[in-house]
Coordinates of C-alpha atoms in Angstrom, one line a residue:
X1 CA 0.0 0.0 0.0
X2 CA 1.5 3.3 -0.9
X3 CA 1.6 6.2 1.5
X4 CA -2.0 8.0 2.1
X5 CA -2.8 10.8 -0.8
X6 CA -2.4 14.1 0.5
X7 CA -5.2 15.5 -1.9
X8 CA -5.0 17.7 -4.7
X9 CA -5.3 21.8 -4.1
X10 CA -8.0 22.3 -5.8
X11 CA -10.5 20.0 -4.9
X12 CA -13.4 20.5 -2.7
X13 CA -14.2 17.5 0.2
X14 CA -15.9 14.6 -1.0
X15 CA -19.7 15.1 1.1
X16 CA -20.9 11.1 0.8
X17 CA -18.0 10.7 4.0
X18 CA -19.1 10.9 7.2
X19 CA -15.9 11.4 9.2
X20 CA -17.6 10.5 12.6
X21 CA -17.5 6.9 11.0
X22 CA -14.3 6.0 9.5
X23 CA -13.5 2.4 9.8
X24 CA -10.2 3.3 12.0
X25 CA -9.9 0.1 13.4
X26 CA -7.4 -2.9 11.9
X27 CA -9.0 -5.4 10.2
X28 CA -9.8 -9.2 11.1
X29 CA -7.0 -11.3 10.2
X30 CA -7.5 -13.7 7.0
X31 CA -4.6 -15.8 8.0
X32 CA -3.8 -17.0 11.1
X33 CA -0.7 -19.5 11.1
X34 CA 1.6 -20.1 14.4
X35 CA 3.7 -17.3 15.4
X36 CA 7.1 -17.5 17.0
X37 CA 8.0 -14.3 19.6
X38 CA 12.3 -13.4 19.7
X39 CA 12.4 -11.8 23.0
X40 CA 11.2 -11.1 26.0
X41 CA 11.1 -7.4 27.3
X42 CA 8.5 -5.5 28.5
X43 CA 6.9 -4.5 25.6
X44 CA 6.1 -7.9 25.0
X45 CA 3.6 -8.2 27.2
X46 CA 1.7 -5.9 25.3
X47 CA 2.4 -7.6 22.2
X48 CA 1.0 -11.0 23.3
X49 CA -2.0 -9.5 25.3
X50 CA -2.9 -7.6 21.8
X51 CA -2.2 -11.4 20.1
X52 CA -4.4 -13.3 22.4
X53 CA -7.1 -11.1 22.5
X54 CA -7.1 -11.1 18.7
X55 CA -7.1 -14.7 18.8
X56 CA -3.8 -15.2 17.5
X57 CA -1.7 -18.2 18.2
X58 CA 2.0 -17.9 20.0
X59 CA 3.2 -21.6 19.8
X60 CA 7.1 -20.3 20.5
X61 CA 8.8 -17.8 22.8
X62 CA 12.8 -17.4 22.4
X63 CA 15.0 -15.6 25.0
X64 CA 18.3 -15.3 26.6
X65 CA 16.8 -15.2 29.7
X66 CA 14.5 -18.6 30.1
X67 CA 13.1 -17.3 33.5
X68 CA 11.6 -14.1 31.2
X69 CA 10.3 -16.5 29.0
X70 CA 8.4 -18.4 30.9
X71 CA 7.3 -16.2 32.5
X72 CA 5.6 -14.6 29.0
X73 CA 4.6 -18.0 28.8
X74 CA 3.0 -18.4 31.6
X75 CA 1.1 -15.5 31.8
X76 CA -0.1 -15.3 28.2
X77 CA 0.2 -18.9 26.4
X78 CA 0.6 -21.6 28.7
X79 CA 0.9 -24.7 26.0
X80 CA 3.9 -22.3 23.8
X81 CA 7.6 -24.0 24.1
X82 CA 10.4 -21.5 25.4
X83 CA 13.6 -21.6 23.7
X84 CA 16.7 -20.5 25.4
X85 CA 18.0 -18.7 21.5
X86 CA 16.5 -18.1 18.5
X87 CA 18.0 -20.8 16.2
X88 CA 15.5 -23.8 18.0
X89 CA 12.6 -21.8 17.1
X90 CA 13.4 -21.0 13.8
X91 CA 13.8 -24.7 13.1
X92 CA 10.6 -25.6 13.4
X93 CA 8.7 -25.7 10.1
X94 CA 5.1 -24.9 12.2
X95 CA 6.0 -21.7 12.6
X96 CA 5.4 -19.0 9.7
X97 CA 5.9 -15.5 11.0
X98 CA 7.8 -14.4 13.9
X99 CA 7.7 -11.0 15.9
X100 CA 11.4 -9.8 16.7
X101 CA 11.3 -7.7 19.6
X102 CA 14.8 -7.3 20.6
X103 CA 17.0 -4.4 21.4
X104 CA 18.7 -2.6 17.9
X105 CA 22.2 -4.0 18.6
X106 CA 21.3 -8.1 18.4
X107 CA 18.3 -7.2 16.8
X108 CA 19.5 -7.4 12.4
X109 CA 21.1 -11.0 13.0
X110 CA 18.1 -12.3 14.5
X111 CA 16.1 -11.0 11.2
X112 CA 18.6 -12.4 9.1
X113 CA 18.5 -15.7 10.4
X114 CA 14.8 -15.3 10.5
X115 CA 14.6 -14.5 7.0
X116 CA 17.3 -17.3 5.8
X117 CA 14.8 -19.4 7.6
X118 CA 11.8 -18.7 5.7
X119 CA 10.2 -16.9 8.0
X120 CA 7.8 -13.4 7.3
X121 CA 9.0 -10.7 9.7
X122 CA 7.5 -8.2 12.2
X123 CA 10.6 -6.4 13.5
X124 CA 10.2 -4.0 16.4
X125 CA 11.2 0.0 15.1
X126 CA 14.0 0.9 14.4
X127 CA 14.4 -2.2 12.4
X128 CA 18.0 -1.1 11.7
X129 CA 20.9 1.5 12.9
X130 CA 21.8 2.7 9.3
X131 CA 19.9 3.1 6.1
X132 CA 22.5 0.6 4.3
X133 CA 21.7 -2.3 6.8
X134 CA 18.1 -1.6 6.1
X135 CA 18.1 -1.7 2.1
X136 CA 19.9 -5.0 2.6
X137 CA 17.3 -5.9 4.8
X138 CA 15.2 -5.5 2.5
X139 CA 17.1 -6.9 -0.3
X140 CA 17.5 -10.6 1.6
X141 CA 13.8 -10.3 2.4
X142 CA 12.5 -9.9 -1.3
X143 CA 15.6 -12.6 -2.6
X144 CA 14.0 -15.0 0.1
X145 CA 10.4 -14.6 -0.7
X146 CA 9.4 -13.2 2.7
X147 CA 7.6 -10.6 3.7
X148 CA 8.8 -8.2 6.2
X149 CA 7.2 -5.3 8.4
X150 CA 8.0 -3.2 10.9
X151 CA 6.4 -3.1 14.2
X152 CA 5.3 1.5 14.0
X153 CA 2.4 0.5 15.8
X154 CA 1.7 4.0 16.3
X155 CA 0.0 3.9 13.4
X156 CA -2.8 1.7 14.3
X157 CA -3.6 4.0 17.5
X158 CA -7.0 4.6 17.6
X159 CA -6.5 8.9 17.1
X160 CA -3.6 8.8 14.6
X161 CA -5.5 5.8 12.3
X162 CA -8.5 8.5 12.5
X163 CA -6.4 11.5 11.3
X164 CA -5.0 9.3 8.7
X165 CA -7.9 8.0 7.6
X166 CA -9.5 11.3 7.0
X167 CA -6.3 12.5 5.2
X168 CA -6.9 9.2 2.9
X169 CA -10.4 9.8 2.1
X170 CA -9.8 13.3 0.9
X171 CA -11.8 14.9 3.9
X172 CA -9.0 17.5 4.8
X173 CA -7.6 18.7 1.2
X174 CA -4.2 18.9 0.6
X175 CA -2.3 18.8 3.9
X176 CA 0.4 21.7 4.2
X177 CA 1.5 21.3 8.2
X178 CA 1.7 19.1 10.8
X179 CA 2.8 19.7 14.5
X180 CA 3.5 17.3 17.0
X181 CA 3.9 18.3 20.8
X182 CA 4.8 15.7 23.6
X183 CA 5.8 16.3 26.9
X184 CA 5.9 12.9 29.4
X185 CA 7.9 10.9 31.7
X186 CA 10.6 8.8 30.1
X187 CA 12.7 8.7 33.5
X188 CA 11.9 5.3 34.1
X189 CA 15.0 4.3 30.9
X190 CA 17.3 5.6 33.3
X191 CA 18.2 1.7 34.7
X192 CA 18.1 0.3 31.5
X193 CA 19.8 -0.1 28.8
X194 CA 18.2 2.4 26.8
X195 CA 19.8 4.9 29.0
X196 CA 22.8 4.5 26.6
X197 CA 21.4 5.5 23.9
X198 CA 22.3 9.4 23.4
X199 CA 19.3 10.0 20.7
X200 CA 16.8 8.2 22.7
X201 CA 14.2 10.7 21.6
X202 CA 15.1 11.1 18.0
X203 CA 16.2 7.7 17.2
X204 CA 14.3 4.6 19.2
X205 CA 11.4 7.1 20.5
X206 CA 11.4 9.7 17.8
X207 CA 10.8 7.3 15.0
X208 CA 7.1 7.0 15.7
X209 CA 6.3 10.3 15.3
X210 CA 8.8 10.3 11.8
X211 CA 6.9 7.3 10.9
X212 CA 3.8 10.0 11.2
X213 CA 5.5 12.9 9.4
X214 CA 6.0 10.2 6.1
X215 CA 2.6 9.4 6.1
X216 CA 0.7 12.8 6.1
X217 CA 3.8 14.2 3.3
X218 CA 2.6 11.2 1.0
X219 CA 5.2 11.5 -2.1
X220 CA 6.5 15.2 -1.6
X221 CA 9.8 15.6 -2.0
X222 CA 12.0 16.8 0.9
X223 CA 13.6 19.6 1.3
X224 CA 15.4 19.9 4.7
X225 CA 15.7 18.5 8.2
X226 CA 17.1 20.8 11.2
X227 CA 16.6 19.0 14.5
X228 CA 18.4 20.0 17.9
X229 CA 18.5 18.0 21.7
X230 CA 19.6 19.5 24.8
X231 CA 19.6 18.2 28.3
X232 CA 17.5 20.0 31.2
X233 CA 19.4 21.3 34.3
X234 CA 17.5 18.5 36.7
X235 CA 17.5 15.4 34.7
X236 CA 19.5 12.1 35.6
X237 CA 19.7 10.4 32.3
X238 CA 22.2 10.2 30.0
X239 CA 20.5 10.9 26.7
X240 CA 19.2 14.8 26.3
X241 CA 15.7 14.7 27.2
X242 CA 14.4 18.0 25.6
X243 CA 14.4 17.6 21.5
X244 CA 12.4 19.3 18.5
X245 CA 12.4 18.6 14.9
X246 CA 11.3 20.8 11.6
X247 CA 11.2 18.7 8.6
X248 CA 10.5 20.4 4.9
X249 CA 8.6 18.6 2.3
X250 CA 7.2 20.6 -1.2
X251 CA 4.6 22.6 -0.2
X252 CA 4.3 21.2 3.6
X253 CA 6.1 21.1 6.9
X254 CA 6.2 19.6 10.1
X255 CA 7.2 19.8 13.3
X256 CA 8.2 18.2 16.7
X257 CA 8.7 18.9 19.9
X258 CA 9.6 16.7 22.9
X259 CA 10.3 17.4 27.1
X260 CA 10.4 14.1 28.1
X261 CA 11.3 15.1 32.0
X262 CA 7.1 15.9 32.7
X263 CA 6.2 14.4 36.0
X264 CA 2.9 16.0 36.2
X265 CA 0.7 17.6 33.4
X266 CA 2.1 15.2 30.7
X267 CA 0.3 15.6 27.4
X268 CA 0.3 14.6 24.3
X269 CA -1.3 16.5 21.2
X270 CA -0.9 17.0 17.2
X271 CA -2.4 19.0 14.8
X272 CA -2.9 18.2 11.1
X273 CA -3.4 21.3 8.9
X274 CA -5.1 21.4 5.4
X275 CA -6.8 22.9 2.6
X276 CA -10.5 22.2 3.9
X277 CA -9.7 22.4 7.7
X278 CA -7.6 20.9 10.9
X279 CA -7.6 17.3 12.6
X280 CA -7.1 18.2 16.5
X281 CA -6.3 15.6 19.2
X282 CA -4.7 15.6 22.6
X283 CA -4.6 13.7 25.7
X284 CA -2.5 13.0 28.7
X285 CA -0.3 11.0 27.1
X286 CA 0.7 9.0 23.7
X287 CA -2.0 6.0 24.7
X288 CA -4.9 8.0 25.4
X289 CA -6.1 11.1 23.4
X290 CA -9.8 12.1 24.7
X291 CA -10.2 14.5 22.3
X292 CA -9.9 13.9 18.6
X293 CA -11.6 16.4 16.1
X294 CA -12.1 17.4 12.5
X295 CA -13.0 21.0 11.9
X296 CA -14.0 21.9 8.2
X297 CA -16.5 24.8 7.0
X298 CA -19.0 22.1 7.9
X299 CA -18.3 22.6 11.6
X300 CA -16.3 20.0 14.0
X301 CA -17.2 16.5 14.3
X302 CA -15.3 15.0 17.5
X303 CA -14.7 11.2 17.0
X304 CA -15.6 9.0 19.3
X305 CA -12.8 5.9 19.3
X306 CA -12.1 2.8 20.9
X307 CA -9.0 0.9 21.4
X308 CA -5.4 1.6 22.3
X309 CA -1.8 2.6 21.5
X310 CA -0.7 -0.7 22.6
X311 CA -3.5 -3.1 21.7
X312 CA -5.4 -1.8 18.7
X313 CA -1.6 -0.7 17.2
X314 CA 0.1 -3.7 17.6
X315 CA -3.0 -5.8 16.4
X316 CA -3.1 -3.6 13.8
X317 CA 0.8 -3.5 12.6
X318 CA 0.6 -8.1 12.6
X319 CA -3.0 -8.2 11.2
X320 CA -1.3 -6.3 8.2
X321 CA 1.6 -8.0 8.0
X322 CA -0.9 -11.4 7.7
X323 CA -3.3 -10.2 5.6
X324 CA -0.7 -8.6 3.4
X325 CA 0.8 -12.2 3.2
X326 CA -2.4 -13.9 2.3
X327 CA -3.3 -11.2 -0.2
X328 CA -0.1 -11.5 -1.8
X329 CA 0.5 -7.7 -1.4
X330 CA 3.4 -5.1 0.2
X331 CA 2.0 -4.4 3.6
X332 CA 1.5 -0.5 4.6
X333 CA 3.9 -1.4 7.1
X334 CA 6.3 -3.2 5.0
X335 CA 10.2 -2.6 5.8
X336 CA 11.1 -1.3 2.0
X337 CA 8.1 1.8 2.9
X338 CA 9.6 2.3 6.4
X339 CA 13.1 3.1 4.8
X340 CA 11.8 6.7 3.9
X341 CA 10.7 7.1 7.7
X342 CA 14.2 6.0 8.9
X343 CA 15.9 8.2 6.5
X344 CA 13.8 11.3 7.9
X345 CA 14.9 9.7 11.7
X346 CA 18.7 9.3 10.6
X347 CA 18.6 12.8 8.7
X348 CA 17.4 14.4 12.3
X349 CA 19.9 12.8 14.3
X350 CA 22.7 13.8 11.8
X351 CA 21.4 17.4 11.9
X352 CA 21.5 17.3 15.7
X353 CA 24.9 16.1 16.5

């Protein structure tokens, strides 16, 4: 699927589309083989919660750690077998797709081997630390016959699917801004190993809200990236935690702003401008926004939306990734269309060092 049409200028709203009903949630699998999981951090809780309520079956959970594991196991899908590394799952002919949720440094040899195996990917974002380990990537994906998608479940949240829906169905014109504003708690990296990576925000953080910008540009050609971090006078953490970004496309910007040293009064909000009028949302943080709207000369419509950042997105970033294999298609999420998000991400960090 290529990325949602930004509208042409000259075009007035199409009136047969209610925007209080866009189907914003992911759709029902049409395949549902054995999945293995590589890893077993915290976000994979939420990954296997999202699984099982989708009905989704995790027959294998790989992991260093075989007291993580089990624990996953145990908590999520008692009858799956824990592995104590990745090569004994990938052996096993039952299992068709696997979900790599490991952190960026192990993470590309356990897609390689993953692909060599035959398996169809869903990598956790980034998927890779430079742009010339992603094409190949990409390359050993499409040689092998696999498919391969990235895990920017961010997408699939229920107020960003909204926005992007409505971009998609022509309700907002040609889009010519976006602005992204975030200030939250990220403290809690500070005793782990995420508290090592200096462009924490920009880099394994940032690239949702990249990810974001690539959508509502479509296919306009950039221009420029400026991005700049800088540490606040109270924080313990390693990485800077105050960051912004301004990104030029043809005819449209965006920007984005984080603080992520907000204790109290976190919140989380965006703004999508266009030709026929602005998609609002905020909330108190990145997994809840109670306030979505579209505003056009027809008024504001508020949606109404169920669903999560965690559930609902990462439902929606493996229901693609299956549905895409069964339809024989390039998922929306596939790897070779993430390459332009990563590029935006890598450009950022370049520009703030």
């Amino acid at each position: 699927m290529n990325p949602p049409p930004v509208g042409s200028a000259a075009t007035p709203p199409p009136k047969s589309i209610d925007p209080a009903h866009l189907d914003y949630l992911p759709t029902a699998p049409k395949w549902t083989p054995p999945i293995g999981l590589i890893g077993a951090g915290n976000i994979t809780k939420r990954h296997l919660q999202a699984y099982r309520e989708l009905g989704l079956e995790v027959v294998g959970i790989a992991n260093r750690s075989l007291e993580k594991a089990e624990a996953l196991r145990d908590a999520f899908y008692p009858d799956a077998t824990v592995y104590g590394h990745p090569k004994a799952l990938l052996e096993r002919e039952d299992i068709k797709v696997v979900d790599i949720a490991l952190p960026p440094g192990p993470r590309v040899a356990a897609i390689e081997a993953a692909i060599k195996a035959g398996k169809h990917v869903l990598s956790q974002k980034p998927f890779a630390e430079d742009l010339d380990t992603a094409r190949r990537l990409c390359d050993l994906a499409d040689e092998a016959g696999v498919t391969m998608a990235v895990n920017q479940n961010g997408r699939w949240a229920p107020h960003y699917r909204w926005a992007i829906e409505v971009v998609r169905r022509g309700l907002l014109g040609s889009v010519s801004s976006a602005d992204f504003a975030f200030q939250w708690d990220h403290t809690w990296t500070v005793d782990t190993p995420f508290n090592e990576i200096h462009h924490l925000l920009l880099y394994d953080f940032g690239i949702h809200w990249f990810d974001f910008v690539n959508v509502f540009a479509g296919d306009r050609e950039l221009k420029n990236v400026h991005a700049s971090v800088q540490r606040t006078d109270y924080q313990k953490a390693k990485p800077p935690f105050l960051a912004h970004a301004m990104i030029d496309f043809e005819g449209f910007q965006a920007r984005i702003a984080y603080n992520a040293h907000v204790k109290h009064g976190t919140r989380d909000s965006f703004s999508i401008c266009g030709e026929h009028g602005v998609i609002r949302s905020h909330g108190e943080h990145s997994r809840e926004h109670n306030s979505t709207t579209l505003t056009t000369g027809d008024g504001t419509v508020k949606a109404e939306l169920s669903g999560s950042w965690d559930t609902t997105g990462f439902q929606g970033t493996m229901t693609e990734l299956l549905n895409a294999v069964a339809e024989n298609r390039e998922p929306e999420n596939s790897a070779r269309q993430n390459l332009r998000s990563l590029d935006l991400c890598f450009r950022a960090v370049q520009s703030a060092s």
